[in-house]
Amino acid sequence: MSERSRAERVASFFEGLWRDYVEITPSAEQIRLLFATDNPSLANDHVAFRTFDREPIAIQSLERPLLDLGYRRFEAYHFADKKLDAWGYVPADPAEPRIFLSELRTPELGRESRAIIDRLVEQLEPAIVESESVFRSGRPWAMPSWEDYCTLRTESEYAGWLSVFGLRANHFTISVNSLREPADLAGVVARVEQAGHRMNAVGGVLKGSPQALLEQASTLADRIVVRFGDGDPHEIASCYYEFAKRYPGPDGRLFQGFVAASADRIFESTDV
Ligand code: NI
C-alpha cells in the first residue's frame, strides 16, 4: 500500500467513525463547531474503543486492522478496579489521531455476567475483524434484554455500555494543542460549559497536569433512548467528547502516551 493510499484510508476510517459517533452523540457536533470556526486546524488527539477479551474481538485480533493502517503499539495500561487492559497506539503520521483500545477481563466477572457475554460473542463471525470497518460495526450481536443489560451494568458499567453500543468510537478527543484559542484546557472547558454541556467532574474536571505531560477533561455522555431486546425503551448514556493537551517531555518531544490515573476517571463519563 502506498503512503498516499494509506493516508487516504486512515482519513476515510476516521470520517466513518465520526459519522457513526455523532449519530448517537449529537452534542459532539455542536461542541466541535464551538471550536472549528476559529480553528481551521482543529485535530483529533485520539479516539477510543471498547471490547471484550473474547475472540474474535479480543485486542490481539481487533488490533490487526489498525496495524494495517500503519498504527503501532506504544504502551500498555491496566485498570485493576475496572478489570480492563488497554493499549495506546501511535499513528504512522503524527498528524493522524492516536488510538486507545481497551478490553474487559471477562474471567474476573461473575458467572451470570460471563454467561450473558458468552451469548453475545458466540453470535460473531471470525471474519468480522478482517477490515477496519469492524470499528464502526456498532452492536454486532442482538440487542440484550433490559434485565441482562442491568446485570452487566451492575457489575461493570463498561460491559453494559459495550453490550448495547458494541464496536464504535466511544469518544473522540479535541487536541487542545491544535487550537489557536483557547490555548489552554481550562479555557476550552469554560467554553463548553458556557454552551450548556456538562463535564465529568469525577476526580475534578481537569485531570492530569503539565508535570504528567497530559491534561484531560471530558463531557458527561449524551443520553439516548434505546429499545432493548425485550421491546422496552430506556434512556441510557451513549458517548462523550474529550479534550486533551499534551506537553513535551525531557527529550523535547511531545508526550505520546496516556496517564492511567486520568483515563481511569474518564471511563466514568458514561456512568449514570
Ligand atoms: Ni480518551
PDB file of C-alpha atoms and ligand atoms in Angstrom:
ATOM      1  CA  MET A   1       0.000   0.000   0.000  1.00  0.00           C
ATOM      2  CA  SER A   2       1.434   3.390  -0.983  1.00  0.00           C
ATOM      3  CA  GLU A   3       1.736   6.121   1.662  1.00  0.00           C
ATOM      4  CA  ARG A   4      -0.890   8.128  -0.198  1.00  0.00           C
ATOM      5  CA  SER A   5      -3.443   5.333  -0.223  1.00  0.00           C
ATOM      6  CA  ARG A   6      -2.655   4.504   3.416  1.00  0.00           C
ATOM      7  CA  ALA A   7      -3.245   8.133   4.423  1.00  0.00           C
ATOM      8  CA  GLU A   8      -6.498   8.239   2.435  1.00  0.00           C
ATOM      9  CA  ARG A   9      -7.680   5.035   4.106  1.00  0.00           C
ATOM     10  CA  VAL A  10      -6.902   6.479   7.539  1.00  0.00           C
ATOM     11  CA  ALA A  11      -8.769   9.694   6.696  1.00  0.00           C
ATOM     12  CA  SER A  12     -11.817   7.827   5.473  1.00  0.00           C
ATOM     13  CA  PHE A  13     -11.641   5.496   8.511  1.00  0.00           C
ATOM     14  CA  PHE A  14     -11.959   8.484  10.862  1.00  0.00           C
ATOM     15  CA  GLU A  15     -14.673  10.143   8.746  1.00  0.00           C
ATOM     16  CA  GLY A  16     -16.755   6.971   9.002  1.00  0.00           C
ATOM     17  CA  LEU A  17     -16.146   6.729  12.747  1.00  0.00           C
ATOM     18  CA  TRP A  18     -17.169  10.356  13.232  1.00  0.00           C
ATOM     19  CA  ARG A  19     -20.451   9.943  11.312  1.00  0.00           C
ATOM     20  CA  ASP A  20     -21.324   6.893  13.376  1.00  0.00           C
ATOM     21  CA  TYR A  21     -20.331   8.641  16.629  1.00  0.00           C
ATOM     22  CA  VAL A  22     -22.336  11.866  16.142  1.00  0.00           C
ATOM     23  CA  GLU A  23     -25.419   9.856  15.273  1.00  0.00           C
ATOM     24  CA  ILE A  24     -25.641   8.725  18.906  1.00  0.00           C
ATOM     25  CA  THR A  25     -23.717  11.720  20.351  1.00  0.00           C
ATOM     26  CA  PRO A  26     -25.377  14.830  18.876  1.00  0.00           C
ATOM     27  CA  SER A  27     -23.631  17.124  21.400  1.00  0.00           C
ATOM     28  CA  ALA A  28     -20.260  16.250  19.858  1.00  0.00           C
ATOM     29  CA  GLU A  29     -21.071  18.004  16.579  1.00  0.00           C
ATOM     30  CA  GLN A  30     -22.270  21.106  18.478  1.00  0.00           C
ATOM     31  CA  ILE A  31     -19.076  21.120  20.575  1.00  0.00           C
ATOM     32  CA  ARG A  32     -16.843  20.645  17.538  1.00  0.00           C
ATOM     33  CA  LEU A  33     -18.486  23.674  15.925  1.00  0.00           C
ATOM     34  CA  LEU A  34     -17.753  25.784  19.034  1.00  0.00           C
ATOM     35  CA  PHE A  35     -14.062  25.446  18.144  1.00  0.00           C
ATOM     36  CA  ALA A  36     -13.938  24.668  14.430  1.00  0.00           C
ATOM     37  CA  THR A  37     -14.951  28.175  13.345  1.00  0.00           C
ATOM     38  CA  ASP A  38     -11.920  29.875  14.955  1.00  0.00           C
ATOM     39  CA  ASN A  39      -9.626  26.887  14.480  1.00  0.00           C
ATOM     40  CA  PRO A  40      -9.469  25.511  10.955  1.00  0.00           C
ATOM     41  CA  SER A  41      -6.597  23.254  12.066  1.00  0.00           C
ATOM     42  CA  LEU A  42      -8.670  21.547  14.791  1.00  0.00           C
ATOM     43  CA  ALA A  43      -7.344  17.984  15.193  1.00  0.00           C
ATOM     44  CA  ASN A  44      -8.339  14.792  17.000  1.00  0.00           C
ATOM     45  CA  ASP A  45      -5.918  13.765  19.732  1.00  0.00           C
ATOM     46  CA  HIS A  46      -7.248  10.225  19.968  1.00  0.00           C
ATOM     47  CA  VAL A  47     -10.269   8.009  19.509  1.00  0.00           C
ATOM     48  CA  ALA A  48     -11.075   5.208  21.970  1.00  0.00           C
ATOM     49  CA  PHE A  49     -12.789   1.840  21.555  1.00  0.00           C
ATOM     50  CA  ARG A  50     -14.057  -0.777  23.993  1.00  0.00           C
ATOM     51  CA  THR A  51     -14.114  -4.544  23.546  1.00  0.00           C
ATOM     52  CA  PHE A  52     -14.315  -7.858  25.425  1.00  0.00           C
ATOM     53  CA  ASP A  53     -11.216 -10.050  25.880  1.00  0.00           C
ATOM     54  CA  ARG A  54     -13.039 -12.710  23.829  1.00  0.00           C
ATOM     55  CA  GLU A  55     -12.291 -13.917  20.348  1.00  0.00           C
ATOM     56  CA  PRO A  56     -12.834 -12.960  17.640  1.00  0.00           C
ATOM     57  CA  ILE A  57     -12.821  -9.390  19.028  1.00  0.00           C
ATOM     58  CA  ALA A  58     -10.092  -9.537  21.712  1.00  0.00           C
ATOM     59  CA  ILE A  59      -7.433  -6.835  21.297  1.00  0.00           C
ATOM     60  CA  GLN A  60      -4.890  -9.184  19.761  1.00  0.00           C
ATOM     61  CA  SER A  61      -7.295  -9.804  16.835  1.00  0.00           C
ATOM     62  CA  LEU A  62      -9.110  -6.485  16.788  1.00  0.00           C
ATOM     63  CA  GLU A  63      -5.870  -4.502  16.542  1.00  0.00           C
ATOM     64  CA  ARG A  64      -4.879  -6.113  13.224  1.00  0.00           C
ATOM     65  CA  PRO A  65      -6.779  -3.652  11.003  1.00  0.00           C
ATOM     66  CA  LEU A  66      -5.154  -0.797  12.972  1.00  0.00           C
ATOM     67  CA  LEU A  67      -1.678  -2.225  12.376  1.00  0.00           C
ATOM     68  CA  ASP A  68      -2.596  -2.472   8.670  1.00  0.00           C
ATOM     69  CA  LEU A  69      -3.368   1.263   8.735  1.00  0.00           C
ATOM     70  CA  GLY A  70       0.158   1.953   9.996  1.00  0.00           C
ATOM     71  CA  TYR A  71      -0.542   2.109  13.726  1.00  0.00           C
ATOM     72  CA  ARG A  72       1.858   0.554  16.211  1.00  0.00           C
ATOM     73  CA  ARG A  73       1.515  -0.425  19.845  1.00  0.00           C
ATOM     74  CA  PHE A  74       3.003   2.272  22.046  1.00  0.00           C
ATOM     75  CA  GLU A  75       2.255   1.423  25.661  1.00  0.00           C
ATOM     76  CA  ALA A  76       0.081  -0.944  27.724  1.00  0.00           C
ATOM     77  CA  TYR A  77      -2.220   0.202  30.525  1.00  0.00           C
ATOM     78  CA  HIS A  78      -4.051  -1.711  33.239  1.00  0.00           C
ATOM     79  CA  PHE A  79      -7.070  -0.741  35.308  1.00  0.00           C
ATOM     80  CA  ALA A  80      -7.438  -3.265  38.130  1.00  0.00           C
ATOM     81  CA  ASP A  81     -10.679  -1.915  39.648  1.00  0.00           C
ATOM     82  CA  LYS A  82     -12.423  -1.702  36.287  1.00  0.00           C
ATOM     83  CA  LYS A  83     -10.971  -5.070  35.171  1.00  0.00           C
ATOM     84  CA  LEU A  84      -9.565  -3.536  31.994  1.00  0.00           C
ATOM     85  CA  ASP A  85      -6.398  -3.867  29.966  1.00  0.00           C
ATOM     86  CA  ALA A  86      -5.564  -1.380  27.229  1.00  0.00           C
ATOM     87  CA  TRP A  87      -3.062  -0.376  24.588  1.00  0.00           C
ATOM     88  CA  GLY A  88      -2.248   3.067  23.281  1.00  0.00           C
ATOM     89  CA  TYR A  89      -1.387   3.094  19.555  1.00  0.00           C
ATOM     90  CA  VAL A  90       0.537   5.755  17.688  1.00  0.00           C
ATOM     91  CA  PRO A  91      -0.081   6.545  14.014  1.00  0.00           C
ATOM     92  CA  ALA A  92       2.359   6.331  11.119  1.00  0.00           C
ATOM     93  CA  ASP A  93       1.893  10.077  10.538  1.00  0.00           C
ATOM     94  CA  PRO A  94       1.931  12.236  13.700  1.00  0.00           C
ATOM     95  CA  ALA A  95      -0.862  14.377  12.218  1.00  0.00           C
ATOM     96  CA  GLU A  96      -3.213  11.383  12.490  1.00  0.00           C
ATOM     97  CA  PRO A  97      -5.086  10.639  15.745  1.00  0.00           C
ATOM     98  CA  ARG A  98      -3.735   8.215  18.342  1.00  0.00           C
ATOM     99  CA  ILE A  99      -5.939   5.248  19.259  1.00  0.00           C
ATOM    100  CA  PHE A 100      -6.797   3.859  22.688  1.00  0.00           C
ATOM    101  CA  LEU A 101      -8.110   0.297  22.662  1.00  0.00           C
ATOM    102  CA  SER A 102      -9.258  -1.335  25.898  1.00  0.00           C
ATOM    103  CA  GLU A 103     -10.714  -4.764  26.669  1.00  0.00           C
ATOM    104  CA  LEU A 104     -12.667  -6.135  29.618  1.00  0.00           C
ATOM    105  CA  ARG A 105     -11.127  -9.069  31.516  1.00  0.00           C
ATOM    106  CA  THR A 106     -14.268 -11.177  31.451  1.00  0.00           C
ATOM    107  CA  PRO A 107     -12.883 -14.110  33.524  1.00  0.00           C
ATOM    108  CA  GLU A 108     -12.947 -11.730  36.504  1.00  0.00           C
ATOM    109  CA  LEU A 109     -16.721 -11.202  36.219  1.00  0.00           C
ATOM    110  CA  GLY A 110     -19.364 -13.265  37.992  1.00  0.00           C
ATOM    111  CA  ARG A 111     -20.886 -16.378  36.457  1.00  0.00           C
ATOM    112  CA  GLU A 112     -24.095 -14.655  35.357  1.00  0.00           C
ATOM    113  CA  SER A 113     -22.340 -11.817  33.536  1.00  0.00           C
ATOM    114  CA  ARG A 114     -19.951 -14.249  31.878  1.00  0.00           C
ATOM    115  CA  ALA A 115     -22.896 -16.277  30.571  1.00  0.00           C
ATOM    116  CA  ILE A 116     -24.525 -13.134  29.103  1.00  0.00           C
ATOM    117  CA  ILE A 117     -21.268 -12.173  27.366  1.00  0.00           C
ATOM    118  CA  ASP A 118     -20.900 -15.771  26.081  1.00  0.00           C
ATOM    119  CA  ARG A 119     -24.285 -15.410  24.379  1.00  0.00           C
ATOM    120  CA  LEU A 120     -23.201 -12.134  22.742  1.00  0.00           C
ATOM    121  CA  VAL A 121     -19.799 -13.170  21.401  1.00  0.00           C
ATOM    122  CA  GLU A 122     -20.986 -16.553  20.144  1.00  0.00           C
ATOM    123  CA  GLN A 123     -23.038 -14.614  17.546  1.00  0.00           C
ATOM    124  CA  LEU A 124     -19.843 -13.252  15.922  1.00  0.00           C
ATOM    125  CA  GLU A 125     -18.215 -14.472  12.718  1.00  0.00           C
ATOM    126  CA  PRO A 126     -14.378 -14.544  12.833  1.00  0.00           C
ATOM    127  CA  ALA A 127     -14.317 -12.560   9.564  1.00  0.00           C
ATOM    128  CA  ILE A 128     -15.634  -9.521  11.439  1.00  0.00           C
ATOM    129  CA  VAL A 129     -12.053  -8.352  12.151  1.00  0.00           C
ATOM    130  CA  GLU A 130     -10.829  -8.570   8.564  1.00  0.00           C
ATOM    131  CA  SER A 131     -11.261  -4.866   7.823  1.00  0.00           C
ATOM    132  CA  GLU A 132     -11.109  -1.606   9.750  1.00  0.00           C
ATOM    133  CA  SER A 133     -14.878  -1.252   9.249  1.00  0.00           C
ATOM    134  CA  VAL A 134     -15.177  -3.530  12.324  1.00  0.00           C
ATOM    135  CA  PHE A 135     -14.662  -0.342  14.380  1.00  0.00           C
ATOM    136  CA  ARG A 136     -17.921   1.098  13.145  1.00  0.00           C
ATOM    137  CA  SER A 137     -19.896  -2.117  13.030  1.00  0.00           C
ATOM    138  CA  GLY A 138     -21.933  -0.942  16.019  1.00  0.00           C
ATOM    139  CA  ARG A 139     -23.562  -3.679  18.059  1.00  0.00           C
ATOM    140  CA  PRO A 140     -22.602  -6.885  16.223  1.00  0.00           C
ATOM    141  CA  TRP A 141     -24.969  -9.065  18.270  1.00  0.00           C
ATOM    142  CA  ALA A 142     -28.698  -8.993  19.041  1.00  0.00           C
ATOM    143  CA  MET A 143     -29.782  -6.287  21.489  1.00  0.00           C
ATOM    144  CA  PRO A 144     -29.605  -7.644  25.049  1.00  0.00           C
ATOM    145  CA  SER A 145     -32.704  -7.615  27.232  1.00  0.00           C
ATOM    146  CA  TRP A 146     -33.011  -4.807  29.787  1.00  0.00           C
ATOM    147  CA  GLU A 147     -32.500  -7.394  32.521  1.00  0.00           C
ATOM    148  CA  ASP A 148     -29.250  -8.694  31.014  1.00  0.00           C
ATOM    149  CA  TYR A 149     -28.058  -5.132  30.469  1.00  0.00           C
ATOM    150  CA  CYS A 150     -28.746  -4.290  34.121  1.00  0.00           C
ATOM    151  CA  THR A 151     -26.924  -7.428  35.291  1.00  0.00           C
ATOM    152  CA  LEU A 152     -23.870  -6.414  33.268  1.00  0.00           C
ATOM    153  CA  ARG A 153     -24.039  -2.742  34.218  1.00  0.00           C
ATOM    154  CA  THR A 154     -24.275  -3.517  37.933  1.00  0.00           C
ATOM    155  CA  GLU A 155     -21.008  -5.396  37.735  1.00  0.00           C
ATOM    156  CA  SER A 156     -19.281  -3.307  35.072  1.00  0.00           C
ATOM    157  CA  GLU A 157     -20.626  -0.112  33.532  1.00  0.00           C
ATOM    158  CA  TYR A 158     -18.168  -0.795  30.696  1.00  0.00           C
ATOM    159  CA  ALA A 159     -19.735  -4.200  29.979  1.00  0.00           C
ATOM    160  CA  GLY A 160     -23.246  -2.729  29.959  1.00  0.00           C
ATOM    161  CA  TRP A 161     -22.245   0.019  27.525  1.00  0.00           C
ATOM    162  CA  LEU A 162     -20.422  -2.415  25.251  1.00  0.00           C
ATOM    163  CA  SER A 163     -23.356  -4.849  25.163  1.00  0.00           C
ATOM    164  CA  VAL A 164     -25.617  -2.095  23.770  1.00  0.00           C
ATOM    165  CA  PHE A 165     -23.293   0.040  21.629  1.00  0.00           C
ATOM    166  CA  GLY A 166     -20.714  -2.510  20.522  1.00  0.00           C
ATOM    167  CA  LEU A 167     -17.720  -1.687  18.353  1.00  0.00           C
ATOM    168  CA  ARG A 168     -17.668   2.013  17.543  1.00  0.00           C
ATOM    169  CA  ALA A 169     -15.889   5.140  18.767  1.00  0.00           C
ATOM    170  CA  ASN A 170     -16.579   5.528  22.490  1.00  0.00           C
ATOM    171  CA  HIS A 171     -15.182   9.060  22.314  1.00  0.00           C
ATOM    172  CA  PHE A 172     -13.322  11.478  20.112  1.00  0.00           C
ATOM    173  CA  THR A 173     -10.885  13.958  21.631  1.00  0.00           C
ATOM    174  CA  ILE A 174     -10.189  17.534  20.628  1.00  0.00           C
ATOM    175  CA  SER A 175      -6.446  18.210  20.626  1.00  0.00           C
ATOM    176  CA  VAL A 176      -6.091  21.462  22.586  1.00  0.00           C
ATOM    177  CA  ASN A 177      -2.585  21.717  21.073  1.00  0.00           C
ATOM    178  CA  SER A 178      -4.227  22.134  17.655  1.00  0.00           C
ATOM    179  CA  LEU A 179      -6.246  25.185  18.783  1.00  0.00           C
ATOM    180  CA  ARG A 180      -5.137  28.789  18.342  1.00  0.00           C
ATOM    181  CA  GLU A 181      -7.581  29.750  21.046  1.00  0.00           C
ATOM    182  CA  PRO A 182      -8.489  28.869  23.717  1.00  0.00           C
ATOM    183  CA  ALA A 183      -4.884  27.694  24.126  1.00  0.00           C
ATOM    184  CA  ASP A 184      -5.397  26.012  27.490  1.00  0.00           C
ATOM    185  CA  LEU A 185      -7.671  23.261  28.721  1.00  0.00           C
ATOM    186  CA  ALA A 186      -9.421  25.465  31.308  1.00  0.00           C
ATOM    187  CA  GLY A 187     -10.426  27.867  28.527  1.00  0.00           C
ATOM    188  CA  VAL A 188     -11.767  25.002  26.416  1.00  0.00           C
ATOM    189  CA  VAL A 189     -13.793  23.646  29.341  1.00  0.00           C
ATOM    190  CA  ALA A 190     -15.196  27.120  30.105  1.00  0.00           C
ATOM    191  CA  ARG A 191     -16.415  27.476  26.519  1.00  0.00           C
ATOM    192  CA  VAL A 192     -18.021  24.013  26.536  1.00  0.00           C
ATOM    193  CA  GLU A 193     -19.765  24.704  29.855  1.00  0.00           C
ATOM    194  CA  GLN A 194     -20.953  28.145  28.710  1.00  0.00           C
ATOM    195  CA  ALA A 195     -22.634  26.418  25.783  1.00  0.00           C
ATOM    196  CA  GLY A 196     -24.597  24.331  28.305  1.00  0.00           C
ATOM    197  CA  HIS A 197     -22.745  20.992  28.225  1.00  0.00           C
ATOM    198  CA  ARG A 198     -21.982  19.158  31.457  1.00  0.00           C
ATOM    199  CA  MET A 199     -18.485  17.961  32.276  1.00  0.00           C
ATOM    200  CA  ASN A 200     -17.398  14.765  34.020  1.00  0.00           C
ATOM    201  CA  ALA A 201     -16.293  16.079  37.434  1.00  0.00           C
ATOM    202  CA  VAL A 202     -15.211  12.722  38.924  1.00  0.00           C
ATOM    203  CA  GLY A 203     -11.773  13.358  40.426  1.00  0.00           C
ATOM    204  CA  GLY A 204     -12.019  17.029  39.296  1.00  0.00           C
ATOM    205  CA  VAL A 205     -12.977  18.378  35.872  1.00  0.00           C
ATOM    206  CA  LEU A 206      -9.329  18.926  34.862  1.00  0.00           C
ATOM    207  CA  LYS A 207      -7.395  15.656  35.066  1.00  0.00           C
ATOM    208  CA  GLY A 208      -3.617  15.270  34.894  1.00  0.00           C
ATOM    209  CA  SER A 209      -1.120  18.147  34.876  1.00  0.00           C
ATOM    210  CA  PRO A 210       1.675  19.713  32.824  1.00  0.00           C
ATOM    211  CA  GLN A 211       4.116  17.722  35.027  1.00  0.00           C
ATOM    212  CA  ALA A 212       2.349  14.497  33.979  1.00  0.00           C
ATOM    213  CA  LEU A 213       2.721  15.825  30.369  1.00  0.00           C
ATOM    214  CA  LEU A 214      -1.010  15.338  29.701  1.00  0.00           C
ATOM    215  CA  GLU A 215      -4.087  17.246  30.831  1.00  0.00           C
ATOM    216  CA  GLN A 216      -7.547  15.909  30.011  1.00  0.00           C
ATOM    217  CA  ALA A 217     -11.229  16.680  30.554  1.00  0.00           C
ATOM    218  CA  SER A 218     -14.421  15.154  29.181  1.00  0.00           C
ATOM    219  CA  THR A 219     -18.114  15.866  28.920  1.00  0.00           C
ATOM    220  CA  LEU A 220     -20.699  13.617  30.513  1.00  0.00           C
ATOM    221  CA  ALA A 221     -22.049  11.225  27.899  1.00  0.00           C
ATOM    222  CA  ASP A 222     -25.190  12.131  25.956  1.00  0.00           C
ATOM    223  CA  ARG A 223     -28.315  10.213  26.908  1.00  0.00           C
ATOM    224  CA  ILE A 224     -30.387   8.476  24.270  1.00  0.00           C
ATOM    225  CA  VAL A 225     -33.421   6.227  24.282  1.00  0.00           C
ATOM    226  CA  VAL A 226     -32.658   2.655  23.263  1.00  0.00           C
ATOM    227  CA  ARG A 227     -35.126  -0.160  22.650  1.00  0.00           C
ATOM    228  CA  PHE A 228     -33.910  -3.269  24.458  1.00  0.00           C
ATOM    229  CA  GLY A 229     -34.209  -6.867  23.306  1.00  0.00           C
ATOM    230  CA  ASP A 230     -37.433  -7.395  25.238  1.00  0.00           C
ATOM    231  CA  GLY A 231     -39.003  -4.398  23.451  1.00  0.00           C
ATOM    232  CA  ASP A 232     -38.844  -1.847  26.276  1.00  0.00           C
ATOM    233  CA  PRO A 233     -37.299   1.583  25.651  1.00  0.00           C
ATOM    234  CA  HIS A 234     -34.919   3.040  28.275  1.00  0.00           C
ATOM    235  CA  GLU A 235     -32.753   6.139  28.325  1.00  0.00           C
ATOM    236  CA  ILE A 236     -29.057   5.353  28.784  1.00  0.00           C
ATOM    237  CA  ALA A 237     -25.664   7.054  28.370  1.00  0.00           C
ATOM    238  CA  SER A 238     -24.161   6.882  24.859  1.00  0.00           C
ATOM    239  CA  CYS A 239     -20.828   8.629  24.159  1.00  0.00           C
ATOM    240  CA  TYR A 240     -18.882  11.678  25.315  1.00  0.00           C
ATOM    241  CA  TYR A 241     -16.310  14.121  23.970  1.00  0.00           C
ATOM    242  CA  GLU A 242     -12.828  14.526  25.427  1.00  0.00           C
ATOM    243  CA  PHE A 243     -10.282  17.355  25.376  1.00  0.00           C
ATOM    244  CA  ALA A 244      -6.542  16.782  25.761  1.00  0.00           C
ATOM    245  CA  LYS A 245      -3.467  18.967  25.987  1.00  0.00           C
ATOM    246  CA  ARG A 246      -0.036  17.363  25.645  1.00  0.00           C
ATOM    247  CA  TYR A 247       3.321  18.716  26.798  1.00  0.00           C
ATOM    248  CA  PRO A 248       6.863  17.935  25.653  1.00  0.00           C
ATOM    249  CA  GLY A 249       8.919  15.599  27.867  1.00  0.00           C
ATOM    250  CA  PRO A 250      12.572  16.000  28.921  1.00  0.00           C
ATOM    251  CA  ASP A 251      13.665  14.934  25.405  1.00  0.00           C
ATOM    252  CA  GLY A 252      11.723  17.883  23.954  1.00  0.00           C
ATOM    253  CA  ARG A 253       9.250  15.588  22.176  1.00  0.00           C
ATOM    254  CA  LEU A 254       5.517  15.764  22.713  1.00  0.00           C
ATOM    255  CA  PHE A 255       4.235  13.099  25.140  1.00  0.00           C
ATOM    256  CA  GLN A 256       2.516  10.309  23.173  1.00  0.00           C
ATOM    257  CA  GLY A 257       1.114   8.118  25.928  1.00  0.00           C
ATOM    258  CA  PHE A 258      -1.844   8.191  28.281  1.00  0.00           C
ATOM    259  CA  VAL A 259      -2.000   8.709  32.052  1.00  0.00           C
ATOM    260  CA  ALA A 260      -3.707   5.713  33.635  1.00  0.00           C
ATOM    261  CA  ALA A 261      -4.985   7.612  36.702  1.00  0.00           C
ATOM    262  CA  SER A 262      -6.768  10.139  34.454  1.00  0.00           C
ATOM    263  CA  ALA A 263      -8.061   7.547  31.981  1.00  0.00           C
ATOM    264  CA  ASP A 264      -9.493   5.608  34.913  1.00  0.00           C
ATOM    265  CA  ARG A 265     -11.790   8.534  35.797  1.00  0.00           C
ATOM    266  CA  ILE A 266     -12.575   9.388  32.170  1.00  0.00           C
ATOM    267  CA  PHE A 267     -14.066   5.910  31.730  1.00  0.00           C
ATOM    268  CA  GLU A 268     -16.717   7.088  34.220  1.00  0.00           C
ATOM    269  CA  SER A 269     -18.063   9.645  31.732  1.00  0.00           C
ATOM    270  CA  THR A 270     -20.648   7.033  30.727  1.00  0.00           C
ATOM    271  CA  ASP A 271     -21.722   6.295  34.338  1.00  0.00           C
ATOM    272  CA  VAL A 272     -25.302   7.017  35.352  1.00  0.00           C
TER     273      VAL A 272
HETATM  274 NI    NI B   1      -9.649   9.249  25.917  1.00  0.00          NI
END
